[in-house]
């Protein structure tokens, strides 16, 4: 039997995230199928999967960063112990997990799950120097997770994921043991509460199912059990006819409720106290629930900006239910968020606001989507705005409200872009875009979802980043399994994507179009100018934090002190090999005069070379350069 941890450390966090992602991947379709409350939009499982995928990716990034720092510098001996001094701490791992879930949260249940993970992180990272925690620490983390999630929901409803989370924490609180025993108790308690959800909400009872968000949380807790015991517990049934005991005897360890404190009776609104001051709720109260939204997206024509997408859900909105789901990330102060909660609570229902420390994830169901976004603008800076219209048909889950499904287009381009400005440019050219903000690369699920949004029989996928090649390849394979013909062009920069998009012709044969786009991208050399964040070894020597770096084809070629001078040097090196067209994409923090200076340099020094300039917005790099 493999060695498994009995304390909760950074490696256990990493393992848990990976196992939870696998568990949700297996259960995704089942959870989607039972998603009937508060809106039957059939994608709770998908949204939970995308949320955990983002959390897992953030944790992996922390480990990758520490491994890179721990690697010996050129000319030094290995095994000096420096790497051990930089091991990932528990606080590092859980903070990354919580942040990843926050920025990647999808739908109502995903947003609540993000707050559950944040609540755990607040306890587990309280003592930043602690390498691990024990069973008691895990109990406290589960309790704070349940309380903070309930506090994030404007009007908590029993019979939802909140009930399941509270039951898990309640069951674990009576355990005096290691992390494995605590996880087993939490899982068993959650399973009992999950079975009880059917009788707590009329819509669940009518459909004969348990709560979809609660079912997803049980899968996440099963992964926690496997992390500490090495064995996956048998899943709990999702139908109302099933008992609280695990179903289909087979692999794994059966977890009943015998001998587990706190789960000998079904927790309800009176058994499980929420956080102090939390309002009471009845099954009829609008609130938490598990309805999420994703689906067919088009860019809004009403000025919400290039970072806003309007999405068509698959219907199921009951009479009297708001027409839109609005979700966005928000940069704002705590006081402004308090006012925002009051404002949004008056606009609609299913209000969940999670996060803190200046970054928040806002979710609400409303009839006036524009007012919900405007409220966010008044509170701070909303971004990654996503609007789902519940009344329209979804591209990949079927027709809604009796409408026939929308006809697929023949061909589409899906592209990852690093800034709002480029997103607008690509969208104007007809592409479906996935926004990649600095430090927030899109996950595999986001690319698959974008392919679905494109709603085409044939899709050309442009990752526009060398680091996304594996993610894009996995997304392409998944889309092919869903019947979409996908060609992946390995573009390594957004300027290569621009060149490919410029020669895209949907009317010609797919293979010919892909060859032409691949050729145009390959003929475009690319570079970028950025500022070094820390001291580092590069191909051009040692750089210090604050140095200006000129990267050509991904390698540092120039280290300078002035942005414009460094950019000119990079451009001269690129044009020394020839070129007919220079593309400049300016970031928000690029000097105002840099474009005019470089255009003048090209005009005076290189005959018959044209220059085109675009505004990229918050794209990470100060400047992107393409030479065709």
GROMACS .gro file of N, CA, C and O in nm, residues 265-381:
model
  468
  265UNK      N    1  -2.789   1.152   1.257
  265UNK     CA    2  -2.918   1.205   1.213
  265UNK      C    3  -2.892   1.306   1.102
  265UNK      O    4  -2.784   1.361   1.090
  266UNK      N    5  -2.991   1.326   1.019
  266UNK     CA    6  -2.974   1.414   0.904
  266UNK      C    7  -2.970   1.559   0.949
  266UNK      O    8  -3.063   1.605   1.015
  267UNK      N    9  -2.863   1.633   0.916
  267UNK     CA   10  -2.857   1.773   0.957
  267UNK      C   11  -2.959   1.856   0.880
  267UNK      O   12  -2.978   1.836   0.762
  268UNK      N   13  -3.021   1.949   0.949
  268UNK     CA   14  -3.115   2.040   0.884
  268UNK      C   15  -3.088   2.181   0.928
  268UNK      O   16  -2.983   2.211   0.981
  269UNK      N   17  -3.184   2.266   0.912
  269UNK     CA   18  -3.162   2.406   0.945
  269UNK      C   19  -3.144   2.426   1.094
  269UNK      O   20  -3.083   2.522   1.137
  270UNK      N   21  -3.198   2.337   1.176
  270UNK     CA   22  -3.184   2.354   1.320
  270UNK      C   23  -3.068   2.275   1.375
  270UNK      O   24  -3.016   2.306   1.480
  271UNK      N   25  -3.024   2.171   1.302
  271UNK     CA   26  -2.914   2.089   1.352
  271UNK      C   27  -2.780   2.157   1.332
  271UNK      O   28  -2.689   2.142   1.411
  272UNK      N   29  -2.768   2.228   1.220
  272UNK     CA   30  -2.638   2.280   1.182
  272UNK      C   31  -2.639   2.432   1.186
  272UNK      O   32  -2.685   2.496   1.093
  273UNK      N   33  -2.589   2.492   1.290
  273UNK     CA   34  -2.588   2.638   1.296
  273UNK      C   35  -2.491   2.695   1.196
  273UNK      O   36  -2.383   2.640   1.176
  274UNK      N   37  -2.533   2.801   1.131
  274UNK     CA   38  -2.443   2.871   1.042
  274UNK      C   39  -2.358   2.966   1.123
  274UNK      O   40  -2.353   2.960   1.245
  275UNK      N   41  -2.287   3.057   1.058
  275UNK     CA   42  -2.205   3.152   1.130
  275UNK      C   43  -2.292   3.247   1.212
  275UNK      O   44  -2.409   3.265   1.184
  276UNK      N   45  -2.233   3.302   1.313
  276UNK     CA   46  -2.308   3.393   1.399
  276UNK      C   47  -2.369   3.504   1.317
  276UNK      O   48  -2.304   3.568   1.235
  277UNK      N   49  -2.499   3.524   1.340
  277UNK     CA   50  -2.568   3.632   1.269
  277UNK      C   51  -2.617   3.596   1.132
  277UNK      O   52  -2.676   3.677   1.063
  278UNK      N   53  -2.592   3.471   1.086
  278UNK     CA   54  -2.638   3.433   0.953
  278UNK      C   55  -2.789   3.427   0.951
  278UNK      O   56  -2.851   3.375   1.042
  279UNK      N   57  -2.854   3.480   0.849
  279UNK     CA   58  -3.000   3.481   0.845
  279UNK      C   59  -3.055   3.342   0.825
  279UNK      O   60  -2.994   3.258   0.760
  280UNK      N   61  -3.173   3.317   0.883
  280UNK     CA   62  -3.240   3.191   0.861
  280UNK      C   63  -3.292   3.190   0.718
  280UNK      O   64  -3.317   3.291   0.657
  281UNK      N   65  -3.309   3.069   0.665
  281UNK     CA   66  -3.358   3.058   0.528
  281UNK      C   67  -3.448   2.938   0.518
  281UNK      O   68  -3.435   2.842   0.590
  282UNK      N   69  -3.539   2.946   0.428
  282UNK     CA   70  -3.629   2.835   0.400
  282UNK      C   71  -3.606   2.789   0.259
  282UNK      O   72  -3.548   2.859   0.178
  283UNK      N   73  -3.653   2.667   0.225
  283UNK     CA   74  -3.631   2.618   0.089
  283UNK      C   75  -3.686   2.710  -0.017
  283UNK      O   76  -3.643   2.704  -0.131
  284UNK      N   77  -3.778   2.794   0.016
  284UNK     CA   78  -3.836   2.881  -0.086
  284UNK      C   79  -3.760   3.010  -0.105
  284UNK      O   80  -3.794   3.089  -0.190
  285UNK      N   81  -3.658   3.033  -0.024
  285UNK     CA   82  -3.585   3.159  -0.033
  285UNK      C   83  -3.492   3.158  -0.151
  285UNK      O   84  -3.420   3.064  -0.173
  286UNK      N   85  -3.490   3.265  -0.227
  286UNK     CA   86  -3.396   3.272  -0.339
  286UNK      C   87  -3.257   3.283  -0.283
  286UNK      O   88  -3.231   3.357  -0.192
  287UNK      N   89  -3.163   3.210  -0.339
  287UNK     CA   90  -3.027   3.221  -0.289
  287UNK      C   91  -2.935   3.119  -0.346
  287UNK      O   92  -2.927   3.102  -0.464
  288UNK      N   93  -2.865   3.050  -0.258
  288UNK     CA   94  -2.747   2.975  -0.297
  288UNK      C   95  -2.768   2.886  -0.418
  288UNK      O   96  -2.741   2.922  -0.528
  289UNK      N   97  -2.814   2.764  -0.395
  289UNK     CA   98  -2.842   2.676  -0.505
  289UNK      C   99  -2.720   2.639  -0.586
  289UNK      O  100  -2.609   2.668  -0.550
  290UNK      N  101  -2.742   2.573  -0.698
  290UNK     CA  102  -2.631   2.524  -0.777
  290UNK      C  103  -2.642   2.557  -0.924
  290UNK      O  104  -2.570   2.504  -1.004
  291UNK      N  105  -2.735   2.642  -0.964
  291UNK     CA  106  -2.744   2.672  -1.106
  291UNK      C  107  -2.628   2.757  -1.151
  291UNK      O  108  -2.601   2.861  -1.097
  292UNK      N  109  -2.553   2.711  -1.251
  292UNK     CA  110  -2.444   2.787  -1.306
  292UNK      C  111  -2.475   2.816  -1.452
  292UNK      O  112  -2.569   2.769  -1.508
  293UNK      N  113  -2.390   2.891  -1.518
  293UNK     CA  114  -2.415   2.919  -1.658
  293UNK      C  115  -2.289   2.917  -1.740
  293UNK      O  116  -2.189   2.972  -1.706
  294UNK      N  117  -2.293   2.849  -1.852
  294UNK     CA  118  -2.192   2.861  -1.956
  294UNK      C  119  -2.259   2.817  -2.083
  294UNK      O  120  -2.366   2.759  -2.083
  295UNK      N  121  -2.201   2.849  -2.196
  295UNK     CA  122  -2.264   2.808  -2.320
  295UNK      C  123  -2.220   2.893  -2.435
  295UNK      O  124  -2.105   2.932  -2.443
  296UNK      N  125  -2.309   2.926  -2.525
  296UNK     CA  126  -2.274   2.996  -2.647
  296UNK      C  127  -2.251   3.143  -2.620
  296UNK      O  128  -2.336   3.209  -2.564
  297UNK      N  129  -2.135   3.195  -2.659
  297UNK     CA  130  -2.104   3.334  -2.629
  297UNK      C  131  -2.089   3.416  -2.755
  297UNK      O  132  -2.036   3.371  -2.854
  298UNK      N  133  -2.136   3.539  -2.749
  298UNK     CA  134  -2.110   3.637  -2.852
  298UNK      C  135  -2.070   3.765  -2.783
  298UNK      O  136  -2.102   3.787  -2.667
  299UNK      N  137  -1.996   3.850  -2.853
  299UNK     CA  138  -1.955   3.976  -2.791
  299UNK      C  139  -2.071   4.071  -2.781
  299UNK      O  140  -2.153   4.081  -2.873
  300UNK      N  141  -2.080   4.143  -2.671
  300UNK     CA  142  -2.192   4.235  -2.651
  300UNK      C  143  -2.173   4.360  -2.735
  300UNK      O  144  -2.066   4.416  -2.741
  301UNK      N  145  -2.279   4.408  -2.797
  301UNK     CA  146  -2.271   4.529  -2.877
  301UNK      C  147  -2.305   4.653  -2.796
  301UNK      O  148  -2.315   4.761  -2.851
  302UNK      N  149  -2.325   4.640  -2.664
  302UNK     CA  150  -2.381   4.752  -2.588
  302UNK      C  151  -2.280   4.822  -2.498
  302UNK      O  152  -2.315   4.881  -2.398
  303UNK      N  153  -2.150   4.808  -2.532
  303UNK     CA  154  -2.052   4.888  -2.459
  303UNK      C  155  -2.003   4.828  -2.331
  303UNK      O  156  -1.938   4.897  -2.253
  304UNK      N  157  -2.028   4.700  -2.306
  304UNK     CA  158  -1.975   4.640  -2.183
  304UNK      C  159  -1.827   4.613  -2.194
  304UNK      O  160  -1.763   4.578  -2.096
  305UNK      N  161  -1.770   4.625  -2.315
  305UNK     CA  162  -1.626   4.616  -2.327
  305UNK      C  163  -1.581   4.483  -2.385
  305UNK      O  164  -1.653   4.385  -2.389
  306UNK      N  165  -1.454   4.478  -2.427
  306UNK     CA  166  -1.400   4.358  -2.491
  306UNK      C  167  -1.385   4.243  -2.394
  306UNK      O  168  -1.370   4.130  -2.436
  307UNK      N  169  -1.386   4.272  -2.264
  307UNK     CA  170  -1.371   4.166  -2.165
  307UNK      C  171  -1.504   4.108  -2.122
  307UNK      O  172  -1.513   4.030  -2.030
  308UNK      N  173  -1.612   4.148  -2.190
  308UNK     CA  174  -1.745   4.098  -2.154
  308UNK      C  175  -1.795   4.002  -2.260
  308UNK      O  176  -1.780   4.025  -2.377
  309UNK      N  177  -1.855   3.893  -2.216
  309UNK     CA  178  -1.915   3.798  -2.308
  309UNK      C  179  -2.058   3.772  -2.265
  309UNK      O  180  -2.086   3.757  -2.148
  310UNK      N  181  -2.150   3.768  -2.362
  310UNK     CA  182  -2.287   3.732  -2.328
  310UNK      C  183  -2.307   3.588  -2.372
  310UNK      O  184  -2.270   3.549  -2.481
  311UNK      N  185  -2.361   3.507  -2.284
  311UNK     CA  186  -2.368   3.363  -2.305
  311UNK      C  187  -2.512   3.317  -2.304
  311UNK      O  188  -2.591   3.362  -2.222
  312UNK      N  189  -2.544   3.226  -2.392
  312UNK     CA  190  -2.679   3.172  -2.397
  312UNK      C  191  -2.684   3.042  -2.320
  312UNK      O  192  -2.618   2.946  -2.356
  313UNK      N  193  -2.761   3.038  -2.213
  313UNK     CA  194  -2.778   2.915  -2.137
  313UNK      C  195  -2.882   2.827  -2.204
  313UNK      O  196  -2.939   2.861  -2.307
  314UNK      N  197  -2.910   2.711  -2.145
  314UNK     CA  198  -2.997   2.615  -2.212
  314UNK      C  199  -3.140   2.622  -2.165
  314UNK      O  200  -3.214   2.525  -2.172
  315UNK      N  201  -3.183   2.736  -2.119
  315UNK     CA  202  -3.321   2.748  -2.078
  315UNK      C  203  -3.342   2.695  -1.940
  315UNK      O  204  -3.254   2.688  -1.859
  316UNK      N  205  -3.463   2.657  -1.910
  316UNK     CA  206  -3.494   2.602  -1.779
  316UNK      C  207  -3.528   2.709  -1.680
  316UNK      O  208  -3.557   2.680  -1.564
  317UNK      N  209  -3.522   2.835  -1.716
  317UNK     CA  210  -3.557   2.940  -1.623
  317UNK      C  211  -3.705   2.932  -1.594
  317UNK      O  212  -3.788   2.937  -1.682
  318UNK      N  213  -3.737   2.917  -1.467
  318UNK     CA  214  -3.877   2.903  -1.429
  318UNK      C  215  -3.946   3.039  -1.431
  318UNK      O  216  -3.884   3.143  -1.429
  319UNK      N  217  -4.076   3.036  -1.436
  319UNK     CA  218  -4.153   3.159  -1.437
  319UNK      C  219  -4.117   3.243  -1.317
  319UNK      O  220  -4.116   3.197  -1.204
  320UNK      N  221  -4.086   3.369  -1.341
  320UNK     CA  222  -4.052   3.457  -1.231
  320UNK      C  223  -3.905   3.460  -1.199
  320UNK      O  224  -3.861   3.542  -1.118
  321UNK      N  225  -3.827   3.372  -1.258
  321UNK     CA  226  -3.683   3.371  -1.231
  321UNK      C  227  -3.615   3.475  -1.318
  321UNK      O  228  -3.653   3.496  -1.433
  322UNK      N  229  -3.514   3.544  -1.266
  322UNK     CA  230  -3.443   3.644  -1.347
  322UNK      C  231  -3.391   3.585  -1.478
  322UNK      O  232  -3.363   3.466  -1.487
  323UNK      N  233  -3.375   3.671  -1.578
  323UNK     CA  234  -3.340   3.625  -1.711
  323UNK      C  235  -3.191   3.603  -1.731
  323UNK      O  236  -3.151   3.527  -1.819
  324UNK      N  237  -3.106   3.670  -1.649
  324UNK     CA  238  -2.963   3.666  -1.674
  324UNK      C  239  -2.884   3.622  -1.551
  324UNK      O  240  -2.920   3.654  -1.438
  325UNK      N  241  -2.774   3.553  -1.575
  325UNK     CA  242  -2.672   3.529  -1.474
  325UNK      C  243  -2.554   3.619  -1.509
  325UNK      O  244  -2.507   3.621  -1.624
  326UNK      N  245  -2.506   3.696  -1.412
  326UNK     CA  246  -2.393   3.786  -1.433
  326UNK      C  247  -2.280   3.746  -1.338
  326UNK      O  248  -2.303   3.731  -1.218
  327UNK      N  249  -2.162   3.728  -1.393
  327UNK     CA  250  -2.045   3.692  -1.313
  327UNK      C  251  -1.929   3.781  -1.357
  327UNK      O  252  -1.909   3.802  -1.476
  328UNK      N  253  -1.853   3.832  -1.262
  328UNK     CA  254  -1.730   3.903  -1.297
  328UNK      C  255  -1.633   3.905  -1.180
  328UNK      O  256  -1.672   3.890  -1.064
  329UNK      N  257  -1.505   3.918  -1.214
  329UNK     CA  258  -1.404   3.946  -1.113
  329UNK      C  259  -1.405   4.096  -1.087
  329UNK      O  260  -1.434   4.175  -1.178
  330UNK      N  261  -1.373   4.135  -0.965
  330UNK     CA  262  -1.382   4.277  -0.928
  330UNK      C  263  -1.263   4.316  -0.842
  330UNK      O  264  -1.236   4.253  -0.739
  331UNK      N  265  -1.193   4.418  -0.885
  331UNK     CA  266  -1.089   4.480  -0.802
  331UNK      C  267  -1.155   4.593  -0.724
  331UNK      O  268  -1.199   4.693  -0.784
  332UNK      N  269  -1.166   4.578  -0.591
  332UNK     CA  270  -1.238   4.678  -0.512
  332UNK      C  271  -1.201   4.666  -0.365
  332UNK      O  272  -1.155   4.561  -0.318
  333UNK      N  273  -1.222   4.775  -0.292
  333UNK     CA  274  -1.201   4.777  -0.147
  333UNK      C  275  -1.319   4.713  -0.075
  333UNK      O  276  -1.431   4.706  -0.129
  334UNK      N  277  -1.297   4.669   0.048
  334UNK     CA  278  -1.400   4.600   0.125
  334UNK      C  279  -1.527   4.684   0.140
  334UNK      O  280  -1.639   4.634   0.124
  335UNK      N  281  -1.510   4.812   0.173
  335UNK     CA  282  -1.626   4.897   0.196
  335UNK      C  283  -1.712   4.910   0.070
  335UNK      O  284  -1.835   4.909   0.075
  336UNK      N  285  -1.645   4.919  -0.045
  336UNK     CA  286  -1.719   4.930  -0.171
  336UNK      C  287  -1.795   4.801  -0.200
  336UNK      O  288  -1.905   4.804  -0.256
  337UNK      N  289  -1.736   4.687  -0.161
  337UNK     CA  290  -1.802   4.558  -0.185
  337UNK      C  291  -1.925   4.544  -0.097
  337UNK      O  292  -2.027   4.487  -0.139
  338UNK      N  293  -1.919   4.596   0.024
  338UNK     CA  294  -2.037   4.593   0.112
  338UNK      C  295  -2.153   4.668   0.048
  338UNK      O  296  -2.268   4.622   0.049
  339UNK      N  297  -2.123   4.784  -0.010
  339UNK     CA  298  -2.227   4.862  -0.078
  339UNK      C  299  -2.276   4.789  -0.203
  339UNK      O  300  -2.396   4.792  -0.236
  340UNK      N  301  -2.184   4.722  -0.272
  340UNK     CA  302  -2.221   4.647  -0.392
  340UNK      C  303  -2.317   4.534  -0.358
  340UNK      O  304  -2.415   4.511  -0.432
  341UNK      N  305  -2.292   4.464  -0.249
  341UNK     CA  306  -2.382   4.356  -0.206
  341UNK      C  307  -2.525   4.408  -0.189
  341UNK      O  308  -2.621   4.346  -0.236
  342UNK      N  309  -2.538   4.522  -0.122
  342UNK     CA  310  -2.670   4.579  -0.100
  342UNK      C  311  -2.737   4.616  -0.232
  342UNK      O  312  -2.856   4.594  -0.252
  343UNK      N  313  -2.658   4.673  -0.323
  343UNK     CA  314  -2.711   4.716  -0.452
  343UNK      C  315  -2.758   4.595  -0.533
  343UNK      O  316  -2.869   4.594  -0.590
  344UNK      N  317  -2.675   4.491  -0.543
  344UNK     CA  318  -2.709   4.374  -0.623
  344UNK      C  319  -2.823   4.294  -0.561
  344UNK      O  320  -2.903   4.234  -0.633
  345UNK      N  321  -2.830   4.294  -0.428
  345UNK     CA  322  -2.936   4.220  -0.361
  345UNK      C  323  -3.073   4.277  -0.399
  345UNK      O  324  -3.173   4.205  -0.403
  346UNK      N  325  -3.076   4.406  -0.427
  346UNK     CA  326  -3.201   4.468  -0.468
  346UNK      C  327  -3.233   4.448  -0.615
  346UNK      O  328  -3.345   4.471  -0.659
  347UNK      N  329  -3.134   4.401  -0.694
  347UNK     CA  330  -3.154   4.383  -0.837
  347UNK      C  331  -3.200   4.243  -0.874
  347UNK      O  332  -3.262   4.223  -0.978
  348UNK      N  333  -3.166   4.142  -0.791
  348UNK     CA  334  -3.198   4.005  -0.829
  348UNK      C  335  -3.181   3.908  -0.715
  348UNK      O  336  -3.198   3.943  -0.598
  349UNK      N  337  -3.145   3.783  -0.748
  349UNK     CA  338  -3.128   3.681  -0.645
  349UNK      C  339  -3.004   3.597  -0.675
  349UNK      O  340  -2.924   3.631  -0.763
  350UNK      N  341  -2.988   3.488  -0.599
  350UNK     CA  342  -2.871   3.400  -0.612
  350UNK      C  343  -2.741   3.480  -0.604
  350UNK      O  344  -2.645   3.453  -0.675
  351UNK      N  345  -2.738   3.578  -0.514
  351UNK     CA  346  -2.621   3.664  -0.501
  351UNK      C  347  -2.515   3.596  -0.416
  351UNK      O  348  -2.540   3.556  -0.302
  352UNK      N  349  -2.396   3.583  -0.473
  352UNK     CA  350  -2.280   3.528  -0.403
  352UNK      C  351  -2.161   3.619  -0.432
  352UNK      O  352  -2.128   3.641  -0.549
  353UNK      N  353  -2.099   3.672  -0.330
  353UNK     CA  354  -1.979   3.755  -0.346
  353UNK      C  355  -1.869   3.694  -0.262
  353UNK      O  356  -1.882   3.686  -0.139
  354UNK      N  357  -1.763   3.646  -0.325
  354UNK     CA  358  -1.656   3.578  -0.253
  354UNK      C  359  -1.523   3.647  -0.282
  354UNK      O  360  -1.508   3.718  -0.380
  355UNK      N  361  -1.427   3.621  -0.194
  355UNK     CA  362  -1.293   3.676  -0.214
  355UNK      C  363  -1.252   3.765  -0.100
  355UNK      O  364  -1.299   3.753   0.014
  356UNK      N  365  -1.164   3.859  -0.129
  356UNK     CA  366  -1.111   3.950  -0.029
  356UNK      C  367  -0.973   3.998  -0.069
  356UNK      O  368  -0.921   3.962  -0.175
  357UNK      N  369  -0.915   4.084   0.013
  357UNK     CA  370  -0.781   4.139  -0.013
  357UNK      C  371  -0.776   4.211  -0.149
  357UNK      O  372  -0.676   4.204  -0.221
  358UNK      N  373  -0.887   4.275  -0.184
  358UNK     CA  374  -0.889   4.356  -0.305
  358UNK      C  375  -0.939   4.287  -0.430
  358UNK      O  376  -0.964   4.353  -0.531
  359UNK      N  377  -0.952   4.153  -0.428
  359UNK     CA  378  -1.000   4.080  -0.545
  359UNK      C  379  -1.122   3.997  -0.507
  359UNK      O  380  -1.117   3.918  -0.413
  360UNK      N  381  -1.231   4.012  -0.585
  360UNK     CA  382  -1.357   3.948  -0.553
  360UNK      C  383  -1.414   3.880  -0.677
  360UNK      O  384  -1.384   3.918  -0.789
  361UNK      N  385  -1.497   3.779  -0.653
  361UNK     CA  386  -1.573   3.715  -0.760
  361UNK      C  387  -1.720   3.737  -0.730
  361UNK      O  388  -1.768   3.700  -0.622
  362UNK      N  389  -1.791   3.799  -0.822
  362UNK     CA  390  -1.930   3.838  -0.800
  362UNK      C  391  -2.022   3.755  -0.890
  362UNK      O  392  -1.996   3.740  -1.010
  363UNK      N  393  -2.127   3.700  -0.833
  363UNK     CA  394  -2.225   3.619  -0.907
  363UNK      C  395  -2.365   3.662  -0.865
  363UNK      O  396  -2.395   3.672  -0.746
  364UNK      N  397  -2.454   3.686  -0.962
  364UNK     CA  398  -2.591   3.723  -0.931
  364UNK      C  399  -2.681   3.690  -1.050
  364UNK      O  400  -2.636   3.687  -1.165
  365UNK      N  401  -2.809   3.661  -1.022
  365UNK     CA  402  -2.910   3.642  -1.126
  365UNK      C  403  -2.999   3.766  -1.127
  365UNK      O  404  -3.054   3.805  -1.023
  366UNK      N  405  -3.012   3.830  -1.243
  366UNK     CA  406  -3.086   3.955  -1.253
  366UNK      C  407  -3.163   3.961  -1.384
  366UNK      O  408  -3.138   3.884  -1.476
  367UNK      N  409  -3.257   4.055  -1.392
  367UNK     CA  410  -3.324   4.085  -1.518
  367UNK      C  411  -3.252   4.194  -1.595
  367UNK      O  412  -3.259   4.199  -1.718
  368UNK      N  413  -3.182   4.281  -1.523
  368UNK     CA  414  -3.110   4.392  -1.586
  368UNK      C  415  -2.960   4.367  -1.572
  368UNK      O  416  -2.897   4.407  -1.473
  369UNK      N  417  -2.902   4.299  -1.672
  369UNK     CA  418  -2.760   4.265  -1.666
  369UNK      C  419  -2.672   4.391  -1.667
  369UNK      O  420  -2.570   4.398  -1.599
  370UNK      N  421  -2.713   4.490  -1.744
  370UNK     CA  422  -2.634   4.614  -1.751
  370UNK      C  423  -2.624   4.682  -1.616
  370UNK      O  424  -2.518   4.733  -1.579
  371UNK      N  425  -2.734   4.682  -1.539
  371UNK     CA  426  -2.731   4.745  -1.407
  371UNK      C  427  -2.638   4.671  -1.313
  371UNK      O  428  -2.570   4.733  -1.230
  372UNK      N  429  -2.631   4.538  -1.326
  372UNK     CA  430  -2.541   4.460  -1.240
  372UNK      C  431  -2.396   4.492  -1.271
  372UNK      O  432  -2.312   4.500  -1.181
  373UNK      N  433  -2.364   4.509  -1.399
  373UNK     CA  434  -2.227   4.545  -1.437
  373UNK      C  435  -2.195   4.688  -1.394
  373UNK      O  436  -2.086   4.717  -1.344
  374UNK      N  437  -2.291   4.779  -1.413
  374UNK     CA  438  -2.270   4.918  -1.372
  374UNK      C  439  -2.245   4.928  -1.221
  374UNK      O  440  -2.164   5.010  -1.176
  375UNK      N  441  -2.314   4.845  -1.145
  375UNK     CA  442  -2.290   4.844  -1.000
  375UNK      C  443  -2.147   4.805  -0.970
  375UNK      O  444  -2.083   4.859  -0.878
  376UNK      N  445  -2.093   4.710  -1.047
  376UNK     CA  446  -1.954   4.672  -1.030
  376UNK      C  447  -1.858   4.784  -1.067
  376UNK      O  448  -1.756   4.804  -1.000
  377UNK      N  449  -1.891   4.859  -1.172
  377UNK     CA  450  -1.806   4.972  -1.213
  377UNK      C  451  -1.803   5.077  -1.103
  377UNK      O  452  -1.699   5.137  -1.075
  378UNK      N  453  -1.916   5.100  -1.038
  378UNK     CA  454  -1.921   5.197  -0.929
  378UNK      C  455  -1.839   5.152  -0.809
  378UNK      O  456  -1.784   5.233  -0.735
  379UNK      N  457  -1.830   5.019  -0.790
  379UNK     CA  458  -1.758   4.966  -0.674
  379UNK      C  459  -1.608   4.956  -0.698
  379UNK      O  460  -1.529   4.964  -0.604
  380UNK      N  461  -1.568   4.935  -0.823
  380UNK     CA  462  -1.426   4.917  -0.852
  380UNK      C  463  -1.405   4.891  -1.000
  380UNK      O  464  -1.465   4.956  -1.085
  381UNK      N  465  -1.322   4.791  -1.030
  381UNK     CA  466  -1.293   4.759  -1.170
  381UNK      C  467  -1.336   4.616  -1.200
  381UNK      O  468  -1.266   4.521  -1.166
   0.00000   0.00000   0.00000
